[in-house]
mmCIF file of C-alpha atoms in Angstrom:
data_model
loop_
_atom_site.group_PDB
_atom_site.id
_atom_site.type_symbol
_atom_site.label_atom_id
_atom_site.label_comp_id
_atom_site.label_asym_id
_atom_site.label_seq_id
_atom_site.Cartn_x
_atom_site.Cartn_y
_atom_site.Cartn_z
ATOM 1 C CA ILE M 1 64.028 163.570 9.471
ATOM 2 C CA ARG M 2 63.653 161.470 6.364
ATOM 3 C CA LEU M 3 66.705 160.744 4.211
ATOM 4 C CA MET M 4 65.613 162.830 1.232
ATOM 5 C CA GLN M 5 64.635 165.769 3.456
ATOM 6 C CA LEU M 6 68.239 165.794 4.646
ATOM 7 C CA ALA M 7 69.447 165.427 1.072
ATOM 8 C CA ASP M 8 67.286 168.375 -0.006
ATOM 9 C CA ARG M 9 68.635 170.413 2.884
ATOM 10 C CA PHE M 10 72.290 169.720 2.149
ATOM 11 C CA LYS M 11 71.920 169.116 -1.596
ATOM 12 C CA ILE M 12 74.750 166.548 -1.654
ATOM 13 C CA PRO M 13 73.530 163.033 -0.840
ATOM 14 C CA VAL M 14 76.051 160.210 -0.769
ATOM 15 C CA ILE M 15 74.419 156.799 -1.276
ATOM 16 C CA THR M 16 75.976 153.351 -0.928
ATOM 17 C CA PHE M 17 74.532 150.637 -3.173
ATOM 18 C CA VAL M 18 75.297 147.080 -2.025
ATOM 19 C CA ASP M 19 75.072 144.335 -4.662
ATOM 20 C CA THR M 20 72.804 141.886 -2.798
ATOM 21 C CA SER M 21 69.169 141.202 -1.939
ATOM 22 C CA ILE M 22 67.979 141.181 1.647
ATOM 23 C CA GLU M 23 64.770 139.178 2.009
ATOM 24 C CA ASP M 24 64.025 139.891 5.667
ATOM 25 C CA GLY M 25 65.248 143.473 6.026
ATOM 26 C CA ASP M 26 63.504 145.725 8.530
ATOM 27 C CA VAL M 27 64.627 149.182 7.382
ATOM 28 C CA PHE M 28 63.381 150.748 4.153
ATOM 29 C CA TYR M 29 63.878 154.207 2.697
ATOM 30 C CA SER M 30 61.499 156.138 0.510
ATOM 31 C CA ASP M 31 62.058 156.038 -3.240
ATOM 32 C CA ILE M 32 64.369 158.663 -4.682
ATOM 33 C CA ASP M 33 63.382 160.602 -7.778
ATOM 34 C CA TYR M 34 66.737 160.433 -9.580
ATOM 35 C CA LYS M 35 65.471 162.846 -12.257
ATOM 36 C CA LYS M 36 65.988 165.597 -9.662
ATOM 37 C CA TRP M 37 69.626 164.651 -9.037
ATOM 38 C CA ASP M 38 72.814 164.634 -11.114
ATOM 39 C CA LEU M 39 75.380 161.910 -10.479
ATOM 40 C CA VAL M 40 78.706 163.689 -9.911
ATOM 41 C CA GLU M 41 80.913 160.870 -8.645
ATOM 42 C CA GLU M 42 80.786 157.084 -8.555
ATOM 43 C CA SER M 43 83.236 154.576 -7.094
ATOM 44 C CA PHE M 44 83.043 150.783 -7.413
ATOM 45 C CA PHE M 45 84.418 148.313 -4.875
ATOM 46 C CA HIS M 46 84.729 144.547 -5.209
ATOM 47 C CA LYS M 47 84.082 142.145 -2.362
ATOM 48 C CA ASP M 48 87.189 141.267 -0.402
ATOM 49 C CA ASN M 49 88.269 140.079 3.040
ATOM 50 C CA GLU M 50 86.542 143.036 4.688
ATOM 51 C CA ASN M 51 83.435 143.360 2.480
ATOM 52 C CA GLU M 52 81.148 140.430 1.782
ATOM 53 C CA TYR M 53 79.539 142.046 -1.290
ATOM 54 C CA ASP M 54 80.469 144.260 -4.210
ATOM 55 C CA PHE M 55 79.241 147.809 -3.665
ATOM 56 C CA SER M 56 79.346 151.286 -5.130
ATOM 57 C CA ILE M 57 79.249 154.733 -3.596
ATOM 58 C CA LYS M 58 77.470 157.446 -5.553
ATOM 59 C CA VAL M 59 77.524 161.171 -4.888
ATOM 60 C CA TYR M 60 74.659 163.279 -6.218
ATOM 61 C CA LYS M 61 74.072 166.993 -6.576
ATOM 62 C CA LYS M 62 70.645 168.607 -6.823
ATOM 63 C CA SER M 63 69.850 169.212 -10.482
ATOM 64 C CA THR M 64 69.786 172.915 -11.271
ATOM 65 C CA SER M 65 66.533 172.451 -13.190
ATOM 66 C CA PHE M 66 64.809 171.390 -9.926
ATOM 67 C CA GLU M 67 66.208 173.884 -7.406
#
């Protein structure tokens, strides 16, 4: 099942955004239409001993205008 099909099913996707570019990645997800989602929570984390890159975690809820 594709990521956004699961997100549509559960209506609460949680997405991690990592602050880096991967040139030779082999996994890609379909584009997300963020107009259909409302950001309800966002947390930022700075790189440290356990995390090589800064990253954020964002929680979305299906927009009521698109249900």
